[in-house]
Coordinates of N, CA and C in Angstrom, one line a residue:
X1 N -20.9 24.6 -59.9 CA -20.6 23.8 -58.8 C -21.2 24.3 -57.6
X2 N -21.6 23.2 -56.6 CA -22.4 23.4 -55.5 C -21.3 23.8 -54.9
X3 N -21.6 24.7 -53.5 CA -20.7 25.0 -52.7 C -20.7 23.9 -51.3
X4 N -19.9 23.7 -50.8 CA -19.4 22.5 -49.3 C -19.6 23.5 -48.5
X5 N -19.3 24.7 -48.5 CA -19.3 25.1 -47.0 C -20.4 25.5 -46.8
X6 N -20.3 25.8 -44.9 CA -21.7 26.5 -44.8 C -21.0 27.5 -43.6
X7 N -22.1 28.4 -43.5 CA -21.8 29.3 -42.6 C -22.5 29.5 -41.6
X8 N -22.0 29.5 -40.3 CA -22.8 29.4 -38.9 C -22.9 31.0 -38.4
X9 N -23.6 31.3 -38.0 CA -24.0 32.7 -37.0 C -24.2 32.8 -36.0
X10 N -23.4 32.9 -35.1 CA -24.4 32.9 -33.8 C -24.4 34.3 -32.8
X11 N -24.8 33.9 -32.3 CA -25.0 35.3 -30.8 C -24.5 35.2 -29.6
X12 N -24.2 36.1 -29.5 CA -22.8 36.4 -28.3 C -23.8 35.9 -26.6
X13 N -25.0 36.5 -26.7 CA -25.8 36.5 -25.9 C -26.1 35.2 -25.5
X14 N -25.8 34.9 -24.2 CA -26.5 33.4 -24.0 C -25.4 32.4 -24.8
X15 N -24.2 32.5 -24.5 CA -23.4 31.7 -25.4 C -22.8 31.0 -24.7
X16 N -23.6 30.4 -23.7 CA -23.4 29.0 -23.1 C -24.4 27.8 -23.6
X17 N -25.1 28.4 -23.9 CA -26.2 27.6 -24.6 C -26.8 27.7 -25.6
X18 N -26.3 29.0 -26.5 CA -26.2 29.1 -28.1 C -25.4 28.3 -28.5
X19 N -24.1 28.3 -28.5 CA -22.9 27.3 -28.6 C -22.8 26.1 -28.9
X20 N -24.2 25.6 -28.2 CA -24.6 23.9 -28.4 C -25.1 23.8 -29.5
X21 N -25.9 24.6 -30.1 CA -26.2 24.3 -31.9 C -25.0 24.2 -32.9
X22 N -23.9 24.7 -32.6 CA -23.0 24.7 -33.3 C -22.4 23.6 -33.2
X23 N -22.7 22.7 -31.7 CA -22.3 21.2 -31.2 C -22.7 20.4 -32.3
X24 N -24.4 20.6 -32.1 CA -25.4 20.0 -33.0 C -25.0 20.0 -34.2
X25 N -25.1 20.7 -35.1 CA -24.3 21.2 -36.2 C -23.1 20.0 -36.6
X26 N -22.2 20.2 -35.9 CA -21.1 19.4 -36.1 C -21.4 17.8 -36.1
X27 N -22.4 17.2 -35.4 CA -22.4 16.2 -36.1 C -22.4 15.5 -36.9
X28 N -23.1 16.3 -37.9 CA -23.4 15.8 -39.6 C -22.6 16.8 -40.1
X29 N -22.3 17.7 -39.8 CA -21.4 18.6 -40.8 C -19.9 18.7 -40.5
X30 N -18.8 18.5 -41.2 CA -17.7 18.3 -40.1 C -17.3 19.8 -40.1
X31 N -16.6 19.9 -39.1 CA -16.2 21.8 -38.6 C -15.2 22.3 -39.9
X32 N -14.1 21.9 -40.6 CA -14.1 22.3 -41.3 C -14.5 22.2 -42.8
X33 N -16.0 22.1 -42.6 CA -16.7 23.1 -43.8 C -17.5 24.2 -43.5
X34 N -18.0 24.6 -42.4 CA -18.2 25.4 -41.3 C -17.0 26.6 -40.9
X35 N -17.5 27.9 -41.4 CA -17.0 28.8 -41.3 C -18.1 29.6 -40.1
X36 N -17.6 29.9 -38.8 CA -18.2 30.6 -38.0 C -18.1 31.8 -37.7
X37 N -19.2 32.7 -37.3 CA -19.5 34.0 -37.5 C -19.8 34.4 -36.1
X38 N -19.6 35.1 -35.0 CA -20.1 35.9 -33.9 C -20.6 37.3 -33.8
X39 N -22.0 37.3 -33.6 CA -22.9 38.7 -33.6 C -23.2 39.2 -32.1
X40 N -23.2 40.5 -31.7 CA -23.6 40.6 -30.3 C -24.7 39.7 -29.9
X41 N -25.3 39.8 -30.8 CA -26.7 39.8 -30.5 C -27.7 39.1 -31.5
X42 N -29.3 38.4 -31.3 CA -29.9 38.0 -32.2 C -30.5 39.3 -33.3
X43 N -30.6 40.6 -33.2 CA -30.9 41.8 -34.2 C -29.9 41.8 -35.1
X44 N -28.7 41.3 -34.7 CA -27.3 41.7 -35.5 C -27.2 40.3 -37.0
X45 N -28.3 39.2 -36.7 CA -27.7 38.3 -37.5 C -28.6 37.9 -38.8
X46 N -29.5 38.8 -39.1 CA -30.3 38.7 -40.3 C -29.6 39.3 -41.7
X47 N -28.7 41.1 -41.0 CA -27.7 41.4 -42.2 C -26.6 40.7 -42.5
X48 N -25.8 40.3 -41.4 CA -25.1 39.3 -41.6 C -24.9 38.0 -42.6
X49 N -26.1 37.3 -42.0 CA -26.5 36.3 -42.9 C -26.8 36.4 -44.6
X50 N -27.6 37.5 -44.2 CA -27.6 38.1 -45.6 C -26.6 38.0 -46.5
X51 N -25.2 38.9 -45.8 CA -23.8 38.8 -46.7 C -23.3 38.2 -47.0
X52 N -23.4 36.9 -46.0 CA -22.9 36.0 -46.2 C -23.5 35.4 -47.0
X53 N -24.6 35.0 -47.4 CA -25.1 34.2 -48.5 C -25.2 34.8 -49.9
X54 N -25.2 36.2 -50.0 CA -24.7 36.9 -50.9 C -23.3 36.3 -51.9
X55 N -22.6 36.3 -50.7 CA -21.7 35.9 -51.4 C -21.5 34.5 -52.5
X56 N -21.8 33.7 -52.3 CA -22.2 32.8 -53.4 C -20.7 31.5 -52.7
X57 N -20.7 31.9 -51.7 CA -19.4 31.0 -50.9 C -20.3 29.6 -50.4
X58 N -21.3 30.1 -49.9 CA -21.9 28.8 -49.2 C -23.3 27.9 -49.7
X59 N -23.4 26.9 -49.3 CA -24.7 26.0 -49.5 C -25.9 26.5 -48.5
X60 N -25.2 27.0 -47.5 CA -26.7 27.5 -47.1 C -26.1 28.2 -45.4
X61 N -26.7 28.9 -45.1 CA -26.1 29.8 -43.9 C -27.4 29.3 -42.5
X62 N -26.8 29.9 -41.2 CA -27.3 28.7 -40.1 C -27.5 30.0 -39.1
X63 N -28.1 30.5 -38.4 CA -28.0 31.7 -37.3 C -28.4 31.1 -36.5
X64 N -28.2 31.0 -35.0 CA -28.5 30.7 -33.7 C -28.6 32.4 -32.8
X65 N -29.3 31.8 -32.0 CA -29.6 32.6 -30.9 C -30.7 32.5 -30.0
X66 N -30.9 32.7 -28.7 CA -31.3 32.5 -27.8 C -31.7 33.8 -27.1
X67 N -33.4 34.3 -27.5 CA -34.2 35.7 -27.3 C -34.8 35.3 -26.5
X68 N -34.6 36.1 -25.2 CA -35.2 35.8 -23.6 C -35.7 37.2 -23.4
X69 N -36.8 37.4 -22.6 CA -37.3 38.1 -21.8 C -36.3 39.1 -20.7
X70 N -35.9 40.2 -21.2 CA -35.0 40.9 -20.7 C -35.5 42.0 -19.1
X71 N -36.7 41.7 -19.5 CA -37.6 43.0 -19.0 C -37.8 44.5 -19.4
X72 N -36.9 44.8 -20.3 CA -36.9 45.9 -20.8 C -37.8 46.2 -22.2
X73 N -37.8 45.1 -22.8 CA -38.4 45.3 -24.2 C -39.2 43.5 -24.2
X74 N -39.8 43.9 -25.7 CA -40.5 42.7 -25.7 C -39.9 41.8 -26.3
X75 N -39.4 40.8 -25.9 CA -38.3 40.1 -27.0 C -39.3 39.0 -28.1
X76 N -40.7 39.1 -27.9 CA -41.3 38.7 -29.1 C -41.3 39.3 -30.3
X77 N -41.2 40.8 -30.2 CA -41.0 42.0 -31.1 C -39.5 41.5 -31.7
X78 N -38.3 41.1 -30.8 CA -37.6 41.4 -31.8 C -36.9 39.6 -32.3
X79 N -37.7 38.6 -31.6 CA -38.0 37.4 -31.9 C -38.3 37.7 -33.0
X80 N -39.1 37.9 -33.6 CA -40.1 37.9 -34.6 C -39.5 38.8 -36.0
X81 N -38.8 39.7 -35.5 CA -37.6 40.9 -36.8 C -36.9 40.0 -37.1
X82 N -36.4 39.2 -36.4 CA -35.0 38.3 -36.7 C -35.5 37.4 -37.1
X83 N -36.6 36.3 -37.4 CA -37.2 35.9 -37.6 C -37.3 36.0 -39.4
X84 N -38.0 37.3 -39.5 CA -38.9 37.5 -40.9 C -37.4 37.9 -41.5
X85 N -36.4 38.6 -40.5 CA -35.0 39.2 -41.7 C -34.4 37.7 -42.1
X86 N -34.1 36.5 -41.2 CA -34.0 35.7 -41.7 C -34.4 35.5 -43.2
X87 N -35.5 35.2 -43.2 CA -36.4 34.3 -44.1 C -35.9 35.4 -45.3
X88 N -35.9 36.6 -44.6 CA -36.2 37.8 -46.2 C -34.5 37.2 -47.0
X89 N -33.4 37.4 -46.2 CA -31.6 36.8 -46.2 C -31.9 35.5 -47.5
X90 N -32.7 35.0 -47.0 CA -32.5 33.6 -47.9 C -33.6 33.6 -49.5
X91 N -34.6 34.2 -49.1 CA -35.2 34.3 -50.5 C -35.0 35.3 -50.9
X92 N -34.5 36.8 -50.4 CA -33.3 37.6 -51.3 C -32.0 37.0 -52.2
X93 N -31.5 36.5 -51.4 CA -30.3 35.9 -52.2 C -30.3 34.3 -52.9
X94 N -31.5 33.3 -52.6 CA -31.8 32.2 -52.9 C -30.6 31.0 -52.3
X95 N -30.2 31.5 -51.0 CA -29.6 30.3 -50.7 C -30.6 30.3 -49.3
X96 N -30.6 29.1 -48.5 CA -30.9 28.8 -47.6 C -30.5 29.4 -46.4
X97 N -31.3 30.2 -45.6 CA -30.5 30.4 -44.5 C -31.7 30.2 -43.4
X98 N -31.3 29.2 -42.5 CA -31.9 28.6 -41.5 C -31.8 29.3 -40.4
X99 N -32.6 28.9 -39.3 CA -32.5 29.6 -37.8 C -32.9 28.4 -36.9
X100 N -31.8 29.4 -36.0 CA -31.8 28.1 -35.3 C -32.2 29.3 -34.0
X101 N -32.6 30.3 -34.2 CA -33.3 30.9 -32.8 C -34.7 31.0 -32.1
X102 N -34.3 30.5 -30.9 CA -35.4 29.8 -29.7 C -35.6 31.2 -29.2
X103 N -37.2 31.3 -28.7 CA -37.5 32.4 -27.6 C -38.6 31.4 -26.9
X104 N -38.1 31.3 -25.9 CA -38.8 30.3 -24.6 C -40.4 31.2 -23.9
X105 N -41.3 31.0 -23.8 CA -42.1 31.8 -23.2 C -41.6 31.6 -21.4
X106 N -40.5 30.8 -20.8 CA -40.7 31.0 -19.2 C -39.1 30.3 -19.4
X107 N -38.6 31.1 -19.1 CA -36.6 30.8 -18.7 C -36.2 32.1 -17.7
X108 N -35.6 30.5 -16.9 CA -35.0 31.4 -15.6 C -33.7 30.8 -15.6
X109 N -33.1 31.5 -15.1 CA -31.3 31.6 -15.3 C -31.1 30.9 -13.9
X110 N -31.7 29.1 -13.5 CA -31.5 28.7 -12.8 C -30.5 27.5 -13.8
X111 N -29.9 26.7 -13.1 CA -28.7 25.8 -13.8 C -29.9 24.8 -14.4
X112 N -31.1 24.3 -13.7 CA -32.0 23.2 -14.6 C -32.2 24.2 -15.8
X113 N -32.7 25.4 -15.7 CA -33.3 25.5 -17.3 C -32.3 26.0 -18.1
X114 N -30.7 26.0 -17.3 CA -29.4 26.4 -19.0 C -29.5 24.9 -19.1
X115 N -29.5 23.3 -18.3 CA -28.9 22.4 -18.5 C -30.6 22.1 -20.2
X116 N -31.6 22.6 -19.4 CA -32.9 22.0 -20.6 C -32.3 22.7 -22.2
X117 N -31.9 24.1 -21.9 CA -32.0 24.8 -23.3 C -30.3 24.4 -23.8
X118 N -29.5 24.0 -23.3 CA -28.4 23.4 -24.0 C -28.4 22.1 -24.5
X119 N -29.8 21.2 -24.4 CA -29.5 19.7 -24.2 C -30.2 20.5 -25.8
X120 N -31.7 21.2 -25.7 CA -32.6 21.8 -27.0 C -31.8 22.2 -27.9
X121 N -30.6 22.8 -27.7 CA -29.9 23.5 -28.9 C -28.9 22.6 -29.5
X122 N -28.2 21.6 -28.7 CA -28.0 20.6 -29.9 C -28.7 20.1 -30.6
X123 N -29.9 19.6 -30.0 CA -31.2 19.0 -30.6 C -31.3 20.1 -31.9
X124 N -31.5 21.3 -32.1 CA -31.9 21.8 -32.9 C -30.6 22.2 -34.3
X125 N -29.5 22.4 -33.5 CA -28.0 22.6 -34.7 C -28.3 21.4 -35.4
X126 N -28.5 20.4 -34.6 CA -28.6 19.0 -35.9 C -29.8 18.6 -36.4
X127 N -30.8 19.1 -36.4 CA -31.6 19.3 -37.4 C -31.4 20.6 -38.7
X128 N -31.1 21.6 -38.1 CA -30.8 22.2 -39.3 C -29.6 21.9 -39.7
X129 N -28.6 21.2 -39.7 CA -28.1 19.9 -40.1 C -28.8 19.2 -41.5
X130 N -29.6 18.9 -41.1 CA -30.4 17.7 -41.4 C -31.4 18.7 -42.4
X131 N -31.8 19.8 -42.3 CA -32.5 20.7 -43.2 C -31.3 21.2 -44.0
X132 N -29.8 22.0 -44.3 CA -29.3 22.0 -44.9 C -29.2 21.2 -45.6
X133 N -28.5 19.9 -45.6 CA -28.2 18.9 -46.5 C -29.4 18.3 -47.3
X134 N -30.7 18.5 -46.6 CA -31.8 17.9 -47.6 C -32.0 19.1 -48.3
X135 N -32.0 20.3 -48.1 CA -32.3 20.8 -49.6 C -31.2 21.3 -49.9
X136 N -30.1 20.9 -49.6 CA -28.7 20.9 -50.7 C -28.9 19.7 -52.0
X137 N -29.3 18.6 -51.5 CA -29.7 17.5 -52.4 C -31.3 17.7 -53.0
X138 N -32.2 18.7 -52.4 CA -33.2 18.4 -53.4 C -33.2 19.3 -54.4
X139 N -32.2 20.6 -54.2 CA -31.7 21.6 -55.0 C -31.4 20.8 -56.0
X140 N -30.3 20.2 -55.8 CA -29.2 19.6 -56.6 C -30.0 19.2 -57.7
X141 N -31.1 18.3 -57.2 CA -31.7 17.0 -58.0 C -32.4 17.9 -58.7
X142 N -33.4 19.2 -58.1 CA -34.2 20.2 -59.6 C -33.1 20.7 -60.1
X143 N -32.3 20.8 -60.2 CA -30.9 21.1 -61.1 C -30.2 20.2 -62.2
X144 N -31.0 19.2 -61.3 CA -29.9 18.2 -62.6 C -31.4 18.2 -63.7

């Protein structure tokens, strides 16, 4: 039996505007089949995801986060770790696990560019939305 639920991850960081993928999300998915997860941070949600898809509970796992330019480090370096741990989470364990994490090359913490990247991250929860459920169903169909 296929599993209904799915599991969302997100990041604590920027969780005014992370938040909205999980909006996104909920359009096609109703909240409870969606079990949600909070990570400090985008570094923290590749093992996570991992476990969670391990577990054999869900159709396919969902990480959000929003990697900005801190000034301290390079956030394409760790764009990019969260990134490939993703990808590694879901062809280790063979379930899907999607991202839904943006790194903007130019964001400033003025109210126009949280209202641009909140309007972007629904836009993006409901496409991976829309990517869970298609290959929940194209699974399904190489299975039958």
């Amino acid at each position: 039996m296929t599993p209904t639920r799915y599991a969302f991850v997100k990041a604590s960081w920027h969780a005014d505007i992370v938040d909205r993928a999980l909006d996104g999300f909920h359009q096609l998915i109703p909240p409870e089949q969606i079990d949600v997860f909070d990570v400090p941070g985008a570094f923290e949600m590749p093992l996570l995801s991992r476990d969670l898809a391990a577990t054999g509970r869900y159709a396919a796992v969902v990480a959000a986060a929003f990697v900005v330019d801190g000034g301290i480090y390079r956030h394409e370096f760790v764009a990019q770790a969260v990134v490939d741990g993703l990808m590694r989470a879901g062809m280790d364990t063979g379930v899907p696990v999607l991202s839904v994490s943006l790194t903007p090359h130019q964001y400033q913490e003025t109210e126009h560019h949280k209202q641009i990247y909140r309007a972007h991250f629904v836009e993006k929860g409901r496409e991976a939305a829309k990517a869970a459920l298609t290959i929940g169903k194209t699974r399904a169909a190489l299975a039958a």
